[in-house]
Coordinates of C-alpha atoms (C1' of nucleotides) in Angstrom, one line a residue:
Chain I
M83 CA 218.2 122.1 206.3
T84 CA 218.7 125.4 208.0
L85 CA 217.5 128.8 206.7
A86 CA 219.7 131.8 206.7
Q87 CA 221.3 132.4 210.0
T88 CA 222.3 135.6 211.8
S89 CA 225.6 134.7 213.1
T90 CA 226.6 135.4 216.7
D91 CA 230.2 135.5 215.6
F92 CA 231.7 138.9 215.5
T93 CA 234.9 139.7 213.4
S94 CA 236.5 143.0 214.0
C95 CA 236.6 145.1 210.8
S96 CA 240.3 145.5 211.2
D97 CA 240.8 141.7 211.0
C98 CA 238.4 141.4 208.0
N99 CA 239.7 139.7 204.9
I100 CA 237.9 142.3 202.7
R101 CA 238.9 145.3 204.7
Y102 CA 240.8 146.9 201.9
R103 CA 238.6 145.9 198.9
A104 CA 235.0 146.3 200.0
V105 CA 232.8 149.5 200.4
C106 CA 234.8 150.2 203.7
A107 CA 238.1 150.2 201.9
T108 CA 238.9 153.8 202.2
C109 CA 237.2 154.5 205.6
D110 CA 239.3 156.0 208.4
T111 CA 239.1 154.6 211.9
D112 CA 236.2 156.8 212.9
E113 CA 234.1 155.9 209.9
L114 CA 234.9 152.3 210.4
R115 CA 233.8 152.3 214.0
R116 CA 230.4 153.8 212.9
L117 CA 230.1 151.0 210.3
E118 CA 231.0 148.5 212.9
D119 CA 228.2 149.7 215.1
I120 CA 225.5 148.7 212.6
K121 CA 226.9 145.7 211.0
Y122 CA 225.8 142.0 211.5
Y123 CA 226.6 138.8 209.7
R124 CA 224.4 136.3 207.9
T125 CA 225.2 133.2 206.0
F126 CA 223.3 131.4 203.3
D127 CA 223.8 127.8 202.0
A128 CA 224.4 127.2 198.3
G129 CA 221.1 127.5 196.4
Q130 CA 219.3 129.6 199.0
P131 CA 217.7 132.8 197.9
I132 CA 218.9 136.0 199.5
M133 CA 216.5 138.6 198.1
F134 CA 213.7 138.4 195.6
E135 CA 212.9 140.9 192.9
G136 CA 210.2 143.1 194.2
D137 CA 211.0 142.6 197.9
D138 CA 211.5 145.5 200.3
M139 CA 215.2 146.1 200.5
N140 CA 215.8 146.0 204.1
F141 CA 219.4 145.7 204.2
V142 CA 222.5 146.1 202.0
A143 CA 225.7 143.9 202.4
S144 CA 229.2 143.1 201.4
V145 CA 230.1 139.6 200.4
V146 CA 232.7 138.4 202.9
S147 CA 233.2 134.9 201.6
G148 CA 231.5 132.5 199.1
A149 CA 229.7 133.5 195.9
A150 CA 226.2 134.7 194.9
R151 CA 224.5 135.7 191.8
L152 CA 222.2 138.3 190.4
S153 CA 219.5 137.2 188.0
R154 CA 216.2 138.1 186.5
T155 CA 213.6 135.9 185.0
L156 CA 211.1 136.5 182.2
P157 CA 207.4 135.7 182.7
D158 CA 207.8 132.5 180.6
G159 CA 210.7 131.3 182.8
R160 CA 213.7 132.3 180.7
L161 CA 216.5 133.3 183.1
Q162 CA 219.6 135.5 182.6
M163 CA 222.2 135.9 185.3
L164 CA 223.2 139.6 185.5
G165 CA 226.0 139.5 187.9
L166 CA 228.5 137.4 189.9
L167 CA 229.1 138.5 193.5
L168 CA 232.3 137.5 195.0
P169 CA 234.1 138.6 198.2
S170 CA 234.2 142.4 198.6
D171 CA 231.3 142.9 196.1
F172 CA 228.4 145.0 197.3
I173 CA 224.7 144.0 197.3
G174 CA 221.9 146.5 197.3
R175 CA 221.4 150.0 196.3
P176 CA 221.2 153.0 198.7
G177 CA 218.3 155.2 197.7
R178 CA 216.1 152.5 196.4
D179 CA 213.6 150.6 198.5
T180 CA 212.7 147.6 196.5
V181 CA 215.0 144.9 195.1
T182 CA 215.3 144.8 191.3
Y183 CA 216.9 141.4 190.8
D184 CA 216.8 138.0 192.4
V185 CA 219.9 137.4 194.5
E186 CA 220.8 133.8 195.3
A187 CA 223.8 132.1 196.9
I188 CA 225.7 129.8 194.6
Q189 CA 228.1 128.6 197.2
K190 CA 227.8 129.0 200.9
V191 CA 228.1 132.7 201.3
T192 CA 228.6 135.0 204.4
L193 CA 227.5 138.6 204.2
C194 CA 228.3 141.6 206.2
C195 CA 225.0 143.3 206.4
F196 CA 223.8 146.8 207.3
R197 CA 220.2 147.8 207.7
R198 CA 219.5 150.1 204.8
K199 CA 218.4 153.3 206.6
P200 CA 221.3 153.6 208.9
F201 CA 223.6 152.8 206.1
E202 CA 222.1 155.5 203.8
D203 CA 222.6 158.0 206.6
L204 CA 226.3 157.0 206.8
V205 CA 226.6 157.4 202.9
A206 CA 225.2 160.8 203.3
T207 CA 227.5 161.9 206.1
T208 CA 230.8 160.1 205.5
P209 CA 232.3 161.1 202.2
H210 CA 234.7 158.1 201.9
I211 CA 231.8 155.6 201.8
G212 CA 230.0 157.4 199.0
Q213 CA 233.2 157.8 197.0
R214 CA 234.1 154.2 197.4
L215 CA 230.6 153.2 196.4
L216 CA 230.8 155.4 193.3
A217 CA 234.1 153.7 192.3
M218 CA 232.6 150.3 192.8
S219 CA 229.5 151.1 190.9
L220 CA 231.6 152.4 187.9
D221 CA 233.6 149.2 187.9
E222 CA 230.4 147.1 188.0
L223 CA 229.1 149.2 185.1
D224 CA 232.3 148.3 183.1
V225 CA 231.8 144.6 183.8
A226 CA 228.1 144.8 182.8
R227 CA 229.0 146.4 179.5
E228 CA 231.8 143.9 178.8
W229 CA 229.1 141.3 179.3
M230 CA 226.8 143.1 177.0
M231 CA 229.4 142.8 174.2
L232 CA 229.8 139.0 175.0
L233 CA 226.0 138.4 175.1
G234 CA 225.2 140.4 172.0
R235 CA 228.0 139.5 169.6
K236 CA 230.1 136.5 170.6
T237 CA 229.6 132.9 169.5
A238 CA 229.1 130.0 171.9
R239 CA 232.7 129.0 171.8
E240 CA 233.9 132.6 172.4
K241 CA 231.5 132.9 175.3
I242 CA 232.8 129.8 177.0
T243 CA 236.5 130.6 176.5
C244 CA 235.8 134.1 177.9
L245 CA 234.2 132.6 181.0
L246 CA 237.0 130.1 181.4
S247 CA 239.7 132.8 181.1
L248 CA 237.8 135.0 183.6
I249 CA 237.4 132.4 186.2
G250 CA 240.9 131.0 185.7
R251 CA 242.6 134.3 186.1
R252 CA 240.5 135.3 189.1
T253 CA 241.0 132.0 190.9
A254 CA 244.7 132.1 190.3
S255 CA 245.1 135.8 191.6
L256 CA 242.9 134.8 194.6
H257 CA 245.3 132.0 195.5
L258 CA 248.3 134.1 194.6
Q259 CA 249.2 131.7 191.8
P260 CA 250.9 132.7 188.6
I261 CA 248.8 133.2 185.4
A262 CA 250.8 130.9 183.2
D263 CA 250.5 127.9 180.9
G264 CA 249.4 124.8 182.8
L265 CA 247.1 126.9 185.0
S266 CA 244.6 124.6 186.8
F267 CA 241.5 125.5 188.7
E268 CA 238.1 124.3 189.8
M269 CA 235.0 125.8 188.0
P270 CA 232.8 127.1 190.8
M271 CA 229.6 126.8 188.9
S272 CA 227.5 124.1 187.2
R273 CA 227.0 123.7 183.5
E274 CA 223.6 125.1 184.0
A275 CA 224.9 128.2 185.8
M276 CA 227.4 128.7 183.0
G277 CA 224.6 128.7 180.5
D278 CA 222.6 131.1 182.7
Y279 CA 225.6 133.5 182.7
L280 CA 226.4 133.2 179.1
G281 CA 222.9 133.2 177.5
L282 CA 223.3 129.6 176.4
T283 CA 221.5 126.3 177.0
I284 CA 223.2 123.6 179.1
E285 CA 223.5 121.3 176.0
T286 CA 225.4 123.9 174.1
V287 CA 227.7 124.6 177.1
S288 CA 228.4 120.9 177.4
R289 CA 229.0 120.4 173.7
Q290 CA 231.5 123.4 173.5
M291 CA 233.3 122.1 176.6
T292 CA 233.7 118.7 174.8
A293 CA 234.8 120.4 171.6
L294 CA 237.4 122.5 173.5
R295 CA 238.7 119.4 175.1
K296 CA 239.0 117.5 171.8
D297 CA 240.7 120.6 170.2
G298 CA 243.3 120.5 173.0
V299 CA 242.4 124.0 174.2
I300 CA 241.5 122.7 177.7
E301 CA 242.0 119.5 179.6
L302 CA 239.3 118.2 181.9
E303 CA 239.4 116.1 185.2
G304 CA 235.9 115.3 185.9
S305 CA 233.6 118.1 184.8
R306 CA 234.8 120.9 187.1
I307 CA 238.6 120.7 187.2
I308 CA 240.1 122.5 184.2
T309 CA 243.7 122.8 183.0
I310 CA 244.8 125.3 180.4
P311 CA 247.9 123.9 178.7
D312 CA 248.4 127.0 176.6
L313 CA 246.9 130.3 177.7
A314 CA 247.6 132.0 174.4
V315 CA 245.6 129.4 172.6
L316 CA 242.6 129.9 174.9
M317 CA 242.9 133.6 174.6
A318 CA 242.9 133.4 170.8
E319 CA 239.5 131.7 171.0
T320 CA 237.8 134.5 173.1
G321 CA 237.4 136.9 170.1
D322 CA 239.2 139.6 172.1
D323 CA 242.5 141.2 171.3
A324 CA 245.2 138.7 172.3
D325 CA 246.8 141.3 174.6
G326 CA 243.6 142.6 176.0
G327 CA 243.2 139.6 178.2
M328 CA 246.8 139.0 179.1
L329 CA 247.1 142.2 181.1
A330 CA 246.3 142.5 184.7
Chain N
M138 CA 232.9 169.7 156.9
T139 CA 233.8 171.1 160.3
L140 CA 235.2 169.2 163.2
A141 CA 234.0 169.5 166.7
Q142 CA 233.7 173.2 167.7
T143 CA 234.3 174.8 171.0
S144 CA 231.3 177.2 171.2
T145 CA 231.7 180.8 172.2
D146 CA 228.1 180.8 173.3
F147 CA 227.6 180.6 177.0
T148 CA 224.4 179.6 178.7
S149 CA 224.1 180.3 182.4
C150 CA 223.5 177.1 184.4
S151 CA 220.3 178.5 185.9
D152 CA 218.8 178.7 182.4
C153 CA 220.0 175.2 181.3
N154 CA 217.4 172.7 180.2
I155 CA 219.1 169.8 182.0
R156 CA 219.7 171.9 185.2
Y157 CA 217.6 169.5 187.3
R158 CA 218.3 166.2 185.7
A159 CA 222.1 166.2 185.0
V160 CA 225.1 165.6 187.3
C161 CA 224.5 169.3 188.7
A162 CA 220.9 168.6 189.5
T163 CA 221.3 168.7 193.3
C164 CA 224.0 171.4 193.4
D165 CA 223.4 174.5 195.5
T166 CA 224.2 178.0 194.2
D167 CA 227.9 177.9 195.4
E168 CA 228.5 174.5 193.9
L169 CA 226.9 175.6 190.7
R170 CA 229.2 178.6 190.5
R171 CA 232.2 176.4 190.8
L172 CA 231.0 174.2 188.0
E173 CA 230.2 177.2 185.9
D174 CA 233.7 178.4 186.3
I175 CA 235.2 175.4 184.6
K176 CA 232.6 174.4 182.1
Y177 CA 232.7 174.9 178.3
Y178 CA 230.5 173.8 175.4
R179 CA 231.4 171.7 172.4
T180 CA 229.1 170.4 169.5
F181 CA 229.6 167.4 167.3
D182 CA 227.7 166.6 164.0
A183 CA 225.9 163.3 163.6
G184 CA 228.5 160.6 162.9
Q185 CA 231.5 162.3 164.4
P186 CA 233.6 160.5 167.0
I187 CA 233.8 162.1 170.4
M188 CA 236.2 159.8 172.1
F189 CA 238.0 156.7 171.1
E190 CA 238.7 153.6 173.2
G191 CA 242.2 154.0 174.6
D192 CA 242.4 157.7 174.3
D193 CA 243.4 159.8 177.3
M194 CA 240.3 161.0 179.0
N195 CA 240.9 164.7 179.0
F196 CA 237.4 165.9 179.8
V197 CA 234.1 164.6 181.1
A198 CA 230.8 166.1 180.0
S199 CA 227.0 166.1 180.2
V200 CA 224.9 165.8 177.1
V201 CA 222.9 169.0 176.8
S202 CA 221.0 168.2 173.6
G203 CA 221.2 165.6 170.8
A204 CA 222.2 162.1 171.1
A205 CA 225.4 159.9 171.3
R206 CA 226.3 156.3 171.7
L207 CA 228.8 154.2 173.5
S208 CA 230.1 151.2 171.6
R209 CA 232.9 148.8 171.5
T210 CA 234.3 146.8 168.5
L211 CA 236.0 143.4 168.5
P212 CA 239.2 142.9 166.5
D213 CA 237.4 141.4 163.6
G214 CA 235.0 144.2 163.4
R215 CA 231.8 143.0 165.2
L216 CA 230.3 146.0 167.0
Q217 CA 228.1 146.2 170.0
M218 CA 226.4 149.4 171.2
L219 CA 226.7 149.6 174.9
G220 CA 224.8 152.8 175.8
L221 CA 222.6 155.5 174.4
L222 CA 223.4 158.9 175.7
L223 CA 220.6 161.5 175.8
P224 CA 220.2 164.9 177.3
S225 CA 221.4 165.0 181.0
D226 CA 223.5 161.8 180.5
F227 CA 227.0 161.9 181.7
I228 CA 230.1 160.9 179.7
G229 CA 233.3 159.9 181.3
R230 CA 234.5 158.5 184.5
P231 CA 236.2 160.3 187.2
G232 CA 239.2 158.4 188.6
R233 CA 240.2 156.8 185.3
D234 CA 242.5 158.3 182.8
T235 CA 241.8 156.4 179.6
V236 CA 238.5 156.0 177.7
T237 CA 237.1 152.4 177.7
Y238 CA 234.5 152.7 174.9
D239 CA 234.1 154.6 171.6
V240 CA 231.8 157.5 172.0
E241 CA 230.2 158.8 168.8
A242 CA 227.5 161.4 168.1
I243 CA 224.4 159.9 166.4
Q244 CA 222.7 163.1 166.0
K245 CA 224.1 166.7 166.3
V246 CA 225.0 166.8 169.9
T247 CA 225.9 169.6 172.3
L248 CA 228.1 168.7 175.4
C249 CA 228.7 170.7 178.5
C250 CA 232.3 169.7 179.2
F251 CA 234.6 169.9 182.2
R252 CA 238.4 169.2 182.1
R253 CA 238.8 166.0 184.0
K254 CA 241.2 167.0 186.8
P255 CA 239.3 170.2 188.0
F256 CA 236.1 168.2 187.9
E257 CA 237.6 165.4 189.9
D258 CA 238.7 168.0 192.5
L259 CA 235.1 169.1 192.6
V260 CA 233.7 165.6 193.1
A261 CA 236.1 165.2 196.0
T262 CA 235.2 168.4 197.8
T263 CA 231.5 169.0 196.9
P264 CA 229.3 166.1 198.2
H265 CA 226.3 166.9 196.2
I266 CA 228.1 166.1 192.9
G267 CA 229.5 162.8 194.1
Q268 CA 226.1 161.7 195.4
R269 CA 224.4 162.7 192.2
L270 CA 227.0 160.8 190.2
L271 CA 226.5 157.8 192.3
A272 CA 222.7 157.8 191.7
M273 CA 223.2 158.3 188.0
S274 CA 225.7 155.5 187.8
L275 CA 223.4 153.1 189.6
D276 CA 220.6 154.0 187.2
E277 CA 222.9 153.3 184.3
L278 CA 223.8 149.9 185.8
D279 CA 220.1 149.0 186.0
V280 CA 219.8 149.9 182.3
A281 CA 222.9 148.0 181.3
R282 CA 221.5 144.9 183.1
E283 CA 218.1 145.2 181.6
W284 CA 219.9 145.2 178.3
M285 CA 221.9 142.1 179.3
M286 CA 218.6 140.3 179.7
L287 CA 217.5 141.4 176.3
L288 CA 220.8 140.5 174.6
G289 CA 221.1 137.2 176.3
R290 CA 217.6 135.7 176.2
K291 CA 215.2 137.5 173.9
T292 CA 214.3 136.8 170.3
A293 CA 214.8 139.1 167.4
R294 CA 211.1 140.1 167.5
E295 CA 211.2 140.7 171.2
K296 CA 214.3 142.8 170.9
I297 CA 212.7 145.0 168.3
T298 CA 209.4 145.5 170.2
C299 CA 211.3 146.3 173.4
L300 CA 213.3 149.0 171.5
L301 CA 210.2 150.5 169.8
S302 CA 208.5 150.5 173.2
L303 CA 211.5 152.3 174.8
I304 CA 211.9 154.9 172.2
G305 CA 208.2 155.5 171.8
R306 CA 207.7 156.0 175.5
R307 CA 210.7 158.3 175.9
T308 CA 209.9 160.4 172.9
A309 CA 206.3 160.8 174.1
S310 CA 207.4 161.9 177.6
L311 CA 210.0 164.3 176.2
H312 CA 207.3 166.0 174.2
L313 CA 204.8 165.8 177.1
Q314 CA 202.4 163.6 175.0
P315 CA 200.3 160.9 176.5
I316 CA 201.5 157.3 176.3
A317 CA 198.4 155.8 174.7
D318 CA 197.1 153.8 171.6
G319 CA 197.9 155.6 168.4
L320 CA 201.2 156.9 169.7
S321 CA 203.3 158.1 166.8
F322 CA 207.1 159.0 166.8
E323 CA 210.1 159.2 164.7
M324 CA 212.8 156.6 165.2
P325 CA 216.1 158.5 165.9
M326 CA 218.3 155.7 164.6
S327 CA 219.0 153.9 161.4
R328 CA 218.3 150.2 160.9
E329 CA 222.1 149.6 161.3
A330 CA 222.1 151.5 164.7
M331 CA 219.1 149.4 165.8
G332 CA 221.0 146.2 164.9
D333 CA 224.1 147.5 166.7
Y334 CA 222.0 148.1 169.8
L335 CA 220.2 144.9 169.8
G336 CA 222.9 142.5 168.7
L337 CA 221.3 141.8 165.4
T338 CA 222.1 142.2 161.7
I339 CA 220.5 144.9 159.6
E340 CA 218.7 142.3 157.6
T341 CA 217.1 140.7 160.6
V342 CA 216.0 144.2 161.8
S343 CA 214.5 145.0 158.5
R344 CA 212.7 141.6 158.3
Q345 CA 211.2 141.9 161.8
M346 CA 210.0 145.4 161.1
T347 CA 208.2 144.2 158.0
A348 CA 206.7 141.3 159.9
L349 CA 205.5 143.6 162.7
R350 CA 203.9 145.8 160.1
K351 CA 202.2 142.9 158.3
D352 CA 200.9 141.6 161.7
G353 CA 199.5 145.0 162.4
V354 CA 201.6 145.5 165.5
I355 CA 203.0 148.8 164.1
E356 CA 202.3 151.1 161.1
L357 CA 205.1 152.6 159.1
E358 CA 205.3 155.9 157.2
G359 CA 208.6 155.7 155.3
S360 CA 211.1 153.8 157.4
R361 CA 211.4 156.1 160.4
I362 CA 207.9 157.3 161.4
I363 CA 206.2 154.7 163.5
T364 CA 202.6 154.5 164.8
I365 CA 201.5 152.1 167.5
P366 CA 197.8 151.4 167.0
D367 CA 197.5 149.2 170.2
L368 CA 200.1 149.6 172.8
A369 CA 199.0 146.5 174.7
V370 CA 199.7 144.3 171.6
L371 CA 203.1 145.8 171.2
M372 CA 203.9 145.1 175.0
A373 CA 202.6 141.6 174.7
E374 CA 205.4 141.0 172.1
T375 CA 208.2 142.2 174.2
G376 CA 208.5 139.1 176.5
D377 CA 208.2 141.2 179.6
D378 CA 205.3 141.2 182.1
A379 CA 202.4 143.2 180.5
D380 CA 202.3 145.6 183.4
G381 CA 206.1 145.9 183.8
G382 CA 206.4 148.1 180.7
M383 CA 203.2 150.0 181.3
L384 CA 204.3 151.8 184.4
A385 CA 206.2 155.0 184.4
Chain Q
dC250 C1' 220.0 162.9 135.8
dG251 C1' 223.6 159.8 138.2
dT252 C1' 225.5 158.9 142.6
dT253 C1' 225.4 157.2 147.1
dA254 C1' 223.4 155.8 151.4
dC255 C1' 219.8 153.4 153.2
dG256 C1' 216.4 149.8 153.3
dT257 C1' 213.9 145.6 151.6
dT258 C1' 213.6 141.0 150.1
dG259 C1' 215.1 136.3 148.6
dA260 C1' 218.0 132.0 148.7
dC261 C1' 220.8 129.5 151.3
dT262 C1' 223.6 128.0 155.4
dC263 C1' 224.7 127.1 159.9
dC264 C1' 224.7 127.7 164.7
dC265 C1' 222.3 126.9 168.5
dG266 C1' 217.9 125.4 170.7
dT267 C1' 214.7 121.5 171.5
dC268 C1' 213.7 117.0 172.6
dA269 C1' 215.2 112.6 173.9
dA270 C1' 218.2 109.0 175.5
dG271 C1' 222.1 107.6 177.9
dA272 C1' 226.2 108.0 180.9
dT273 C1' 228.4 109.4 185.1
dC274 C1' 228.7 110.7 189.7
dC275 C1' 227.3 110.5 194.5
dG276 C1' 224.9 110.0 198.7
dT277 C1' 221.7 106.9 201.1
dG278 C1' 220.2 102.9 202.9
dG279 C1' 219.4 97.9 202.8
Chain L
dC245 C1' 229.5 95.9 199.6
dC246 C1' 226.2 96.7 196.4
dA247 C1' 221.6 98.5 194.8
dC248 C1' 219.0 102.2 194.1
dG249 C1' 217.6 107.0 192.9
dG250 C1' 218.4 111.6 191.8
dA251 C1' 221.2 115.2 190.1
dT252 C1' 224.4 116.5 186.8
dC253 C1' 226.5 115.9 182.5
dT254 C1' 227.0 114.2 177.8
dT255 C1' 225.7 112.8 173.2
dG256 C1' 222.6 112.3 169.2
dA257 C1' 218.9 113.7 165.9
dC258 C1' 216.3 117.2 164.2
dG259 C1' 214.4 121.8 163.3
dG260 C1' 214.2 126.6 163.2
dG261 C1' 215.9 131.3 163.9
dA262 C1' 219.1 134.3 162.6
dG263 C1' 223.4 135.3 159.8
dT264 C1' 225.5 135.6 155.2
dC265 C1' 225.6 136.7 150.4
dA266 C1' 223.4 138.9 146.9
dA267 C1' 220.1 141.6 144.2
dC268 C1' 216.9 145.1 143.9
dG269 C1' 214.1 149.2 145.5
dT270 C1' 213.9 153.8 147.4
dA271 C1' 215.0 158.3 148.9
dA272 C1' 218.1 162.2 149.3
dC273 C1' 221.1 165.3 147.1
dG274 C1' 224.6 167.0 144.1

DNA sequence: CGTTACGTTGACTCCCGTCAAGATCCGTGG
DNA sequence: CCACGGATCTTGACGGGAGTCAACGTAACG
C-alpha cells in the first residue's frame, strides 16, 4: 500500500487531455508557461483522502484523470457528498487558507497541483485564469443548486433515476458515444457512494435499483453495468421536464 | 398595484450602504465611475417576480435593500428555494444569456441594476470587479453546499433550528446587537417560505415550531417574533458541532 | 362585520430508515 | 481446485418521521 505519490513524470501542458477544459483552458502561451513552471503531479488510489476539512490548504489542483469527491460529515457521523470531481474539475479555493470539505479519491486519481501562494499570485496577475475560474465556479454553483432541488424535493426513485441519467449521459459523451436508447455504461460508484450523494441509505438505493429493474426501466448486468432500453422512460421518472434532460 | 419601477432617485456610489460589501467593494474611483455611468435603480414589492427561469437575462444587479429569493419549480409544482438574496448579494451571471432560476422579491427590494452587456465588458476590462465576483461566487458555493448537507441529511427539527440560528445571528449582526442568550428577532419569512427553503411542508414547519416552543428552546410572540432564551440549547439541536455555529 | 391569507392541530398514510439475515462476488491461500 | 473470509449487495420485517387531507383558529384589512 503506497501513500500519495509525487510523480516524476512530466506531461507538457500542450499535450494535456484537459488543456481546453480546465482552469488553464483560456490561457495564452505565456500564461501557460507560468503555470507549467509551478505545477507538479500527484496520484491517489481509490479510497485515499486528499484533503481533510480543517487542514491548511497548501495546494490547489486540477483533476487530470480519475474521480474524487467532496463531502462533509456531521458530528454524529451522518455524511453527505457535496460534489463529484471529474477530469478538468478544480480543487481548492484561492483566497482561503483552510479546507472546508473532506476531499477523497473514489477512483485512482491524478492531480495537476499548484502550491497555493504562487497560484494566487498568478490569479491576481493573469486575467485569463481568474476569468476561467469565475466561469467554472458559476457552473459549480449551478450544479450545487440543481442538487439542492434533488435533495430537498425529490423522491428516492427520482433521485436514483436522476443520477443514472447524469452518469449515463456523461459517460457516453466522454467516450463519444451517442446518447440513445440501449445506452450502456458502468456505474463508477458503489451503492454506498450513491446513497451518500443522494441523501439516501444503502438499502433504499438497492431497493430502488431492484424496483427499476423489475419495472423494465433499467437492465442490470452484475450490480454496476447498466443498460437503459428506453431513455424517455428513464427521463419520465426523474421528475424533471422530459425535454430538460434530453438537451445537451 | 404598481409593477416594478425604475427609480428616478440617484444615490452616489460613495454614499451607498453596500459600497464595501457588494460586487463594487474593491473598485477604485475610476472603476466606480464606470459602474456609476451604467447603473440604474429598480424596486419591487414583496411577492413580485424579478426574473423567470428561461427569460433573457437583460440585466444583472446588486441587492441594495430588502430581500429576494432564488427558486426552481418541478413540472408538478414542487418548489425548492435555492438561495436567499440580501443586501450586497449579486443577481445574475455574466456570460450566460438566459435566467436559470426564478427570482422573486420576498420583501420590498431595491436593486442596483446594470445592463448585462456593458457590465460584461466591465468585468473583462476591470480586474477588481472580476476578482470580487469570483470571491462572492465562491462564498455562495459554500453556502449552497452547507445547504445541501442540511437538505440531504438533517431532520425536520434540525433544519428548523439551523434556520432560526442563521436568521437570528444575521439579524443581530445587521443591527449591531450582541449574539447572546435572550436574543430576539423577527422572522422575515412566512411558514411557507421556511418550508420552501428547508424542503419541508408548511404543516411540518408549524408542528416543529410548536414542539420547540413547548420544549423551551424558543419563545414565540405571535408567529414571527422569536426569542432564544439559551443559545447553546438551540445550537445543540442543529446537529452541527456546538462550536461550529458559535463562531463568527 | 365578512373576507382572505396565514398558521395550528388532528387523523391517517406511506415512504424511507433501521435492524437483521442472507446472497453474491472476489481475492487469497491451503 | 476448493475453502475461507471479507466486502458488497439484496431482501425482509418493522417502526417512525414527515407528507397528505381536512378542519379549525387567528390576524389583518376592507
